[in-house]
Coordinates of N, CA and C and ligand atoms in Angstrom, one line a residue:
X110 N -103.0 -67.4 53.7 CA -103.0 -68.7 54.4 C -101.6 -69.2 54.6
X111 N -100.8 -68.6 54.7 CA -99.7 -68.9 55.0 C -98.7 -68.5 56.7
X112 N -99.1 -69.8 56.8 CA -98.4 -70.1 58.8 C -96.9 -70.6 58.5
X113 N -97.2 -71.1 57.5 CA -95.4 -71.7 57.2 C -94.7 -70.9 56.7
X114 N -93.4 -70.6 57.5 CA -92.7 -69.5 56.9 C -92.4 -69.9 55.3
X115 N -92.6 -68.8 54.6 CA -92.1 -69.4 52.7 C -90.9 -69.8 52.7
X116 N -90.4 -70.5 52.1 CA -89.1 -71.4 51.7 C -88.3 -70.1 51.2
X117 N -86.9 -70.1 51.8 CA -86.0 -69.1 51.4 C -85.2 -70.3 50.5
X118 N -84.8 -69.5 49.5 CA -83.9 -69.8 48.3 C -82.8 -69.2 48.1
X119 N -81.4 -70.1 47.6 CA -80.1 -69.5 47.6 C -80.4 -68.2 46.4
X120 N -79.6 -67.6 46.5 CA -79.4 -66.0 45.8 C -78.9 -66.5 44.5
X121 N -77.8 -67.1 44.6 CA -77.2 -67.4 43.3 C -77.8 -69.0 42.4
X122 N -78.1 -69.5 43.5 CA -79.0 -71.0 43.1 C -80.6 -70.9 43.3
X123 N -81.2 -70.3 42.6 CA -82.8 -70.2 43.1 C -83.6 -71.5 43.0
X124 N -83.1 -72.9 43.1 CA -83.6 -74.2 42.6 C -83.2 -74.6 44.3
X125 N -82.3 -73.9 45.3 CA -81.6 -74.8 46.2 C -82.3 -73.8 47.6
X126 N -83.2 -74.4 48.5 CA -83.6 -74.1 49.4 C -82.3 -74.0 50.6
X127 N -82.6 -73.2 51.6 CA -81.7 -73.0 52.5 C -82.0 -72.1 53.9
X128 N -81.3 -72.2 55.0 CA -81.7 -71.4 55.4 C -80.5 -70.4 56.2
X129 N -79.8 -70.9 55.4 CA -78.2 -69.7 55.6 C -78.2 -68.7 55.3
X130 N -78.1 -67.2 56.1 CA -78.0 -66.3 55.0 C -75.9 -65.6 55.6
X131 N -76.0 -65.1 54.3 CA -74.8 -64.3 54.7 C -74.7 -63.2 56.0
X132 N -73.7 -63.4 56.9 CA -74.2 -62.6 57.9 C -73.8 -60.9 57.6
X133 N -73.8 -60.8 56.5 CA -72.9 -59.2 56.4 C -74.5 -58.6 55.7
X134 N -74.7 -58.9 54.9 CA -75.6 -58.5 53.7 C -76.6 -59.3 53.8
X135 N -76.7 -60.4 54.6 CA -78.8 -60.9 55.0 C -78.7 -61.7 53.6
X136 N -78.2 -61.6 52.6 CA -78.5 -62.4 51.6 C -78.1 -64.1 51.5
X137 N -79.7 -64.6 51.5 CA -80.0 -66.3 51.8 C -78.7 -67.0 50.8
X138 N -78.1 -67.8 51.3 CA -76.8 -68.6 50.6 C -77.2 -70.0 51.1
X139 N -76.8 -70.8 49.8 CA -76.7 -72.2 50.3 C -75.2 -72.5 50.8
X140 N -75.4 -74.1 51.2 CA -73.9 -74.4 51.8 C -72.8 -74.9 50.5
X141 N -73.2 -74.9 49.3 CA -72.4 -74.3 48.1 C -71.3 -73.2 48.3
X142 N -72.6 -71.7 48.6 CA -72.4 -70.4 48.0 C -71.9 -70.1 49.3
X143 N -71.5 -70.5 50.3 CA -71.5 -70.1 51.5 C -70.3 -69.9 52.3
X144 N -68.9 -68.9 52.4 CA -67.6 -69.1 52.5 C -67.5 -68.8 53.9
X145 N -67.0 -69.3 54.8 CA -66.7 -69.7 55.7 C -65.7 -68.8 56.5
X146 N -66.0 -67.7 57.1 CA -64.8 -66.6 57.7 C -64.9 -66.8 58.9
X147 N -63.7 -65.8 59.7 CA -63.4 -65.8 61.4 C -64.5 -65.4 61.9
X148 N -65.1 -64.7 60.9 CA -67.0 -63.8 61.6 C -67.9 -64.9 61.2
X149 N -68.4 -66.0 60.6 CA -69.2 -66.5 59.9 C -69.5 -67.0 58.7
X150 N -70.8 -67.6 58.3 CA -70.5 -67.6 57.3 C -71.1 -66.1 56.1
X151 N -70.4 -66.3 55.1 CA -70.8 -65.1 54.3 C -70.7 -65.4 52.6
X152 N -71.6 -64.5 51.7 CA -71.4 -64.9 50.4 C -70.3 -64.0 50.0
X153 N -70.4 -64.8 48.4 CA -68.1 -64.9 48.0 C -68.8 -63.3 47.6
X154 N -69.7 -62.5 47.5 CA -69.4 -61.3 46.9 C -68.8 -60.2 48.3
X155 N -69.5 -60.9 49.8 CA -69.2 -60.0 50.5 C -67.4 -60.5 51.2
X156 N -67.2 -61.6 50.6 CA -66.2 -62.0 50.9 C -64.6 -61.0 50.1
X157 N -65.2 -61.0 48.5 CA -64.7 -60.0 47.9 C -64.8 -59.1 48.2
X158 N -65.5 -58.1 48.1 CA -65.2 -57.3 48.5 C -64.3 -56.6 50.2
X159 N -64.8 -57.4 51.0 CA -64.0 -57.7 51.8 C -62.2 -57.7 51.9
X160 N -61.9 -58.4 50.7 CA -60.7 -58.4 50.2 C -59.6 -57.5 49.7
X161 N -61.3 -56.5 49.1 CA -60.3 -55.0 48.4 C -59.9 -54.5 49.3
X162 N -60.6 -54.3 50.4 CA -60.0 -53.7 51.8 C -58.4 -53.9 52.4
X163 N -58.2 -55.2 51.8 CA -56.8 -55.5 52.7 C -56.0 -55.2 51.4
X164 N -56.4 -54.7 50.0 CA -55.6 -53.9 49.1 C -54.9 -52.9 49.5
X165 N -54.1 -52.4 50.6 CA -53.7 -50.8 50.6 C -52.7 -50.6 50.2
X166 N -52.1 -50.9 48.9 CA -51.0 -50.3 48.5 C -51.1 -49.2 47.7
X167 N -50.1 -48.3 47.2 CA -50.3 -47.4 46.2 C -49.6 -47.9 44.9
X168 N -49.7 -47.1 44.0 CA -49.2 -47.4 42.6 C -48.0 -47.4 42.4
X169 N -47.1 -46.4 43.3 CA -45.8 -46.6 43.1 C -45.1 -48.0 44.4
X170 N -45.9 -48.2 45.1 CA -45.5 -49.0 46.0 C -45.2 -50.5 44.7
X171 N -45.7 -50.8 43.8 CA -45.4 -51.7 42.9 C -43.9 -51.3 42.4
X172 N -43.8 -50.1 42.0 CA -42.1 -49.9 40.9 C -41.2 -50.1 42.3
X173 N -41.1 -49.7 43.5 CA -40.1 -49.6 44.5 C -39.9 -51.0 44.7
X174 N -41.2 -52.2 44.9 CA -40.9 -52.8 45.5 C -40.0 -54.1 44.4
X175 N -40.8 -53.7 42.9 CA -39.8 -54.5 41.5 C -38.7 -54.0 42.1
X176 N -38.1 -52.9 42.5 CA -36.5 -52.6 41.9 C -35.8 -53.1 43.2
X177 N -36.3 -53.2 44.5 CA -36.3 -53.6 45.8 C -35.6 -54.7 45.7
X178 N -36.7 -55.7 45.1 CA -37.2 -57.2 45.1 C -35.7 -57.6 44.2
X179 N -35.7 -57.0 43.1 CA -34.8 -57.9 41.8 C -33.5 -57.1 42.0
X180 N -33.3 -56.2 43.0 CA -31.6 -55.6 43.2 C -31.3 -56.8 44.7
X181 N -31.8 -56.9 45.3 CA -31.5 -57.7 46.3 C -31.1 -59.1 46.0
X182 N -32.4 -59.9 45.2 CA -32.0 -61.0 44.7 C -30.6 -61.0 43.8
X183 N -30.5 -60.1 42.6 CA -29.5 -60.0 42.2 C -28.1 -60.2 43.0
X184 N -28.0 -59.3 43.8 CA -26.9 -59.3 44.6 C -26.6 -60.5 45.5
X185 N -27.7 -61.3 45.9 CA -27.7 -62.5 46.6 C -27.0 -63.8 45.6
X186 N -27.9 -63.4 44.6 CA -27.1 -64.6 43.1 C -25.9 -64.7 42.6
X187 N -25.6 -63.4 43.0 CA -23.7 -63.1 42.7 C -22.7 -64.3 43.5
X188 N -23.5 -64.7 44.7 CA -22.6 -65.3 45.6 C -22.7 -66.8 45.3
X189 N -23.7 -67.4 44.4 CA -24.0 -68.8 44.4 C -22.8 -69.0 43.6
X190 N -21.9 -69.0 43.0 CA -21.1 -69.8 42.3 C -20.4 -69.6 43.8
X191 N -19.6 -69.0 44.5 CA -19.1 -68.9 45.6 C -19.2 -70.5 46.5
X192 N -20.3 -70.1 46.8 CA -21.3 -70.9 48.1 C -21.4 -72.5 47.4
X193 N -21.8 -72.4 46.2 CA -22.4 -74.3 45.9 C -23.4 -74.4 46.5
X194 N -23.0 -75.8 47.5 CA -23.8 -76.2 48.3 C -24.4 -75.2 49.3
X195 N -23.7 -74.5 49.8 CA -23.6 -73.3 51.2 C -25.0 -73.0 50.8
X196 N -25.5 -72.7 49.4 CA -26.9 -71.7 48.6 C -27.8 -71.9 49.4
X197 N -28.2 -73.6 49.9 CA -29.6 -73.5 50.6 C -29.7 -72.6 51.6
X198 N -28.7 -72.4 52.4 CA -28.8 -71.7 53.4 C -28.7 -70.0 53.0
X199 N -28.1 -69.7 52.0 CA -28.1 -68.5 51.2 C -29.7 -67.7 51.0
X200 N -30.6 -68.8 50.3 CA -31.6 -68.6 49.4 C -32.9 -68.0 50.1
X201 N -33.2 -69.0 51.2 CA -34.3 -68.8 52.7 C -33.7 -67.1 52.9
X202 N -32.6 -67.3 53.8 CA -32.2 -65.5 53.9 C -32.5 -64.1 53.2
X203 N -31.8 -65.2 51.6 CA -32.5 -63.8 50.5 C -34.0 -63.7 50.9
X204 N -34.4 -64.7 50.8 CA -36.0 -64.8 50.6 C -36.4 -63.4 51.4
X205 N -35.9 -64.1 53.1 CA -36.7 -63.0 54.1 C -36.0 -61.4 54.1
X206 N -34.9 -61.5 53.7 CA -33.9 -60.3 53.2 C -35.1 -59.6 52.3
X207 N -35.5 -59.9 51.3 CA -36.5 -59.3 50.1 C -37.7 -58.5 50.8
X208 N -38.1 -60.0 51.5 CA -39.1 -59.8 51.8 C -39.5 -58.7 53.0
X209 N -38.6 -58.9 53.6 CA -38.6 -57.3 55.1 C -38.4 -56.1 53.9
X210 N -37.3 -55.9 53.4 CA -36.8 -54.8 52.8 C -38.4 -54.1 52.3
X211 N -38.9 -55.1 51.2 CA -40.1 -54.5 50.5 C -41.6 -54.3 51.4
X212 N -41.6 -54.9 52.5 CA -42.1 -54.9 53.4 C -41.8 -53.0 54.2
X213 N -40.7 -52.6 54.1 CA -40.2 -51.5 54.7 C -40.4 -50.7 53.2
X214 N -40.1 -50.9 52.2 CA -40.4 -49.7 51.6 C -41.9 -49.3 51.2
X215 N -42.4 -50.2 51.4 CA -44.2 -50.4 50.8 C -44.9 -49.8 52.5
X216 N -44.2 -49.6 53.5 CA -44.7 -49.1 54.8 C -45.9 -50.2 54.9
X217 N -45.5 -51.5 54.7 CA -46.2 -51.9 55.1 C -47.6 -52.5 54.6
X218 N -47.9 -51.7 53.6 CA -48.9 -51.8 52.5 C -48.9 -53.2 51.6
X219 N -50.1 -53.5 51.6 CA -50.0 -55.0 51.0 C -50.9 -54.8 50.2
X220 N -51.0 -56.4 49.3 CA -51.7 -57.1 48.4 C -51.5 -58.0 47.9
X221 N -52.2 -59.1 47.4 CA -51.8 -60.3 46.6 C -50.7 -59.6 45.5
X222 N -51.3 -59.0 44.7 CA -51.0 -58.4 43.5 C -49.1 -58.1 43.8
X223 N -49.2 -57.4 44.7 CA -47.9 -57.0 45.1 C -46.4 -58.1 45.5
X224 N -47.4 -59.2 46.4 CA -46.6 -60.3 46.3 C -45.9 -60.9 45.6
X225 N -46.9 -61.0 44.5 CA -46.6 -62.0 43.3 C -45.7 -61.0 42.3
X226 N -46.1 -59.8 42.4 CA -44.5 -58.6 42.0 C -43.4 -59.0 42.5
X227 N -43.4 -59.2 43.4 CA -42.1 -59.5 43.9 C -41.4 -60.2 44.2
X228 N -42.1 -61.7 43.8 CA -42.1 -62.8 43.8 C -41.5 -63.1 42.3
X229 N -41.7 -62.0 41.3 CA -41.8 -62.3 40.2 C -40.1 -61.6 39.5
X230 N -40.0 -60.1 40.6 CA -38.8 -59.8 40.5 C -37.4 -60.7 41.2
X231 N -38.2 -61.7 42.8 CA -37.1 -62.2 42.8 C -36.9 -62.9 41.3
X232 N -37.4 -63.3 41.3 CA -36.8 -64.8 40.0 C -36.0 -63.9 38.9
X233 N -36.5 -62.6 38.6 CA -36.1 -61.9 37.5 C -34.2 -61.5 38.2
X234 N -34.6 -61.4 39.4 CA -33.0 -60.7 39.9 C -32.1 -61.6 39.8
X235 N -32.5 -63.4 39.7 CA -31.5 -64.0 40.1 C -31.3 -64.3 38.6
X236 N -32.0 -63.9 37.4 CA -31.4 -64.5 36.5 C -30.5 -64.6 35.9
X237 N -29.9 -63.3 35.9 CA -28.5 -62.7 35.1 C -27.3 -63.6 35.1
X238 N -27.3 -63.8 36.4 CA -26.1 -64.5 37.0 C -26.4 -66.1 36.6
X239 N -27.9 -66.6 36.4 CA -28.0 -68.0 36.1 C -27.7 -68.1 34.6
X240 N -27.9 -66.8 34.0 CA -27.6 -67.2 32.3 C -26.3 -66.8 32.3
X241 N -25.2 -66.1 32.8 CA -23.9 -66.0 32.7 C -23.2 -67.2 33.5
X242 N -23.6 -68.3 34.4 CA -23.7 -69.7 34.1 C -23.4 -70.6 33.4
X243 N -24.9 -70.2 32.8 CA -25.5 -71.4 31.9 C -24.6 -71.3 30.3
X244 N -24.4 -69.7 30.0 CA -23.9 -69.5 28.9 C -22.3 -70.6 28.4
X245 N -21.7 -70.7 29.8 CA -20.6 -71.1 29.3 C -20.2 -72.4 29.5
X246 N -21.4 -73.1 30.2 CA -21.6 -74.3 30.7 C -22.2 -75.1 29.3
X247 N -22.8 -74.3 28.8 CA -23.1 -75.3 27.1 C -22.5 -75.1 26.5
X248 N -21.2 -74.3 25.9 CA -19.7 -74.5 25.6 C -18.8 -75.4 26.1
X249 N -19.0 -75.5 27.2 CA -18.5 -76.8 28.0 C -18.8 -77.7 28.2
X250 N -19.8 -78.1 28.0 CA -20.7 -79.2 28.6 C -20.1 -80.6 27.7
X251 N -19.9 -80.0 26.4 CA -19.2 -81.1 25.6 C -18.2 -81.9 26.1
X252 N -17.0 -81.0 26.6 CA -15.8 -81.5 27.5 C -16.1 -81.6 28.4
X253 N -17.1 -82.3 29.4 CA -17.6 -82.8 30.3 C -17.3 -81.8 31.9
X254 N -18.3 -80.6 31.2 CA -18.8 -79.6 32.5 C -19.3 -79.7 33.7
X255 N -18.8 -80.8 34.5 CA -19.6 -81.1 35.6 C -20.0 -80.2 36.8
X256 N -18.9 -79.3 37.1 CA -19.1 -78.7 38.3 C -19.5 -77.2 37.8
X257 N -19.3 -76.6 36.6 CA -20.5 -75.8 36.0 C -21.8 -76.4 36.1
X258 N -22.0 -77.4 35.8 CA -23.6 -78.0 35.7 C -24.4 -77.8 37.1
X259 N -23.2 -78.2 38.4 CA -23.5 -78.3 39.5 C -23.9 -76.8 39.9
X260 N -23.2 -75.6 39.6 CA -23.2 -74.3 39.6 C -24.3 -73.8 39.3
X261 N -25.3 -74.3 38.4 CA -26.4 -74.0 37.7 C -27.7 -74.8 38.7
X262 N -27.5 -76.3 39.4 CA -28.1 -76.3 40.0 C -29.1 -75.5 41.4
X263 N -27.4 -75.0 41.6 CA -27.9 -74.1 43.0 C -28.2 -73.2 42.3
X264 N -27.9 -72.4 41.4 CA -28.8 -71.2 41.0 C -30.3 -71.5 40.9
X265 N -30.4 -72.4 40.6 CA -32.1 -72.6 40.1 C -32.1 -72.8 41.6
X266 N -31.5 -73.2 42.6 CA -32.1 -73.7 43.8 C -32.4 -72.6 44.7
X267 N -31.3 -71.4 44.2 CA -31.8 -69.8 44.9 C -32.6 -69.4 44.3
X268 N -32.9 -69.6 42.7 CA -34.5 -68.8 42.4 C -35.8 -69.1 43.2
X269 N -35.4 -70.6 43.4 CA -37.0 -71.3 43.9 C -36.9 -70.8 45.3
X270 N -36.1 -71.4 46.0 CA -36.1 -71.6 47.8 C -36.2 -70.4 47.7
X271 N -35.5 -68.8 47.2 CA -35.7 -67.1 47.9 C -37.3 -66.8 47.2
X272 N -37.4 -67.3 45.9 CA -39.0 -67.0 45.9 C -39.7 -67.4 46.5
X273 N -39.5 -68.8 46.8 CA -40.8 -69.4 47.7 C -40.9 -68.8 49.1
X274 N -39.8 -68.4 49.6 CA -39.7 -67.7 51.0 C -40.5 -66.3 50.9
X275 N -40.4 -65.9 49.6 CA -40.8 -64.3 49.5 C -42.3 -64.3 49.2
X276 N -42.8 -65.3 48.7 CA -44.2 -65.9 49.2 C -44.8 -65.8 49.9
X277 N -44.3 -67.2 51.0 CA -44.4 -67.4 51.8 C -44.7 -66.0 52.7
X278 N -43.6 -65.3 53.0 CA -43.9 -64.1 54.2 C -44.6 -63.5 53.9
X279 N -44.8 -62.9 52.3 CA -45.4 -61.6 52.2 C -47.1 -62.3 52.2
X280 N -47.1 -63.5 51.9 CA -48.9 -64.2 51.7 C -49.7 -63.6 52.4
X281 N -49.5 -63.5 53.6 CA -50.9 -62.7 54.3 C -52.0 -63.8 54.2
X282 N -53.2 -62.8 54.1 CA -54.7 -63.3 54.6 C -55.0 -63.4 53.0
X283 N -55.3 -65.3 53.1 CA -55.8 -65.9 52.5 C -56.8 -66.4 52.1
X284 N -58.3 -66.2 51.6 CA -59.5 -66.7 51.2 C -60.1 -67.0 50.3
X285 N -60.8 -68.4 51.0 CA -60.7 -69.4 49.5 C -62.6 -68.4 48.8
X286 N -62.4 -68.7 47.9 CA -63.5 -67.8 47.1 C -64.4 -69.5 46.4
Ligands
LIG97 ZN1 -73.1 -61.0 51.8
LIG98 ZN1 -76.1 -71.3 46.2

């Protein structure tokens, strides 16, 4: 005796009636469970997986792109005592400098995972030169080291601005889960 179609229930909420389903896998989603793509809406499992797809890097594409990432930055850090102020404009450069280079050695091949590699080596590249800085600046600081101090700020100000740039480019396709 049933004319009324049965009440479809979320997948992951079986308390929450709905009549969304994911359009990949048919599976009923509430407007909770329900993530929002260029195709529709879809649930976060087919969203994930979705995701591994845009994974294609290989295993060594990670060691190239650390030594890539943190030889370039390095070499970019060398010039901040030089430059001072000049750095902001230095740092963006590095940034996209990094970020093509690893972009060219990885052919291209992406990932979150990879990003944030190299995002992680700029900061590691620029440090050397921030702690041979810093080192002599707290020897001095007593006798009032001001323009060492100032020296140290643009170094921090190339770690952030070339990493955030190296973010920035390499981010890609982004989905909220
Ligand atoms: Zn699905
Ligand atoms: Zn749900």
């Amino acid at each position: 005796m049933t004319d009324q179609p049965t009440p479809v229930y979320c997948a992951n909420h079986p308390q929450t009636e709905t009549t969304l389903r994911c359009n990949r896998c048919e599976k009923p989603i509430c407007a909770k469970c329900a993530v929002l793509t260029p195709t529709g809406y879809r649930c976060t499992d087919c969203v994930r997986s979705q995701q591994k797809i845009f994974d294609t890097t290989e295993w060594y594409d990670y060691i190239t792109s650390f030594v890539v990432a943190s030889f370039i930055s390095l070499v970019g850090s060398r010039f901040i005592p030089m430059l001072g102020f000049f750095s902001i404009f230095l740092a963006p450069l590095a940034g996209v400098v990094i970020a093509e280079a690893v972009r060219f050695v990885v052919r291209r091949r992406r990932s979150k995972r990879l990003t944030q590699l190299t995002a992680f080596a700029t900061v590691l590249g620029s440090l050397p030169v921030l702690l041979l800085t810093l080192i002599p600046m707290l020897a001095l600081l007593t006798q009032g080291g001001f323009g060492l101090l100032l020296n140290v700020v643009w170094q921090v100000v190339y770690t952030v601005m070339a990493t955030s740039t190296v973010l920035y480019r390499l981010g890609g396709i982004r989905v909220k889960t």
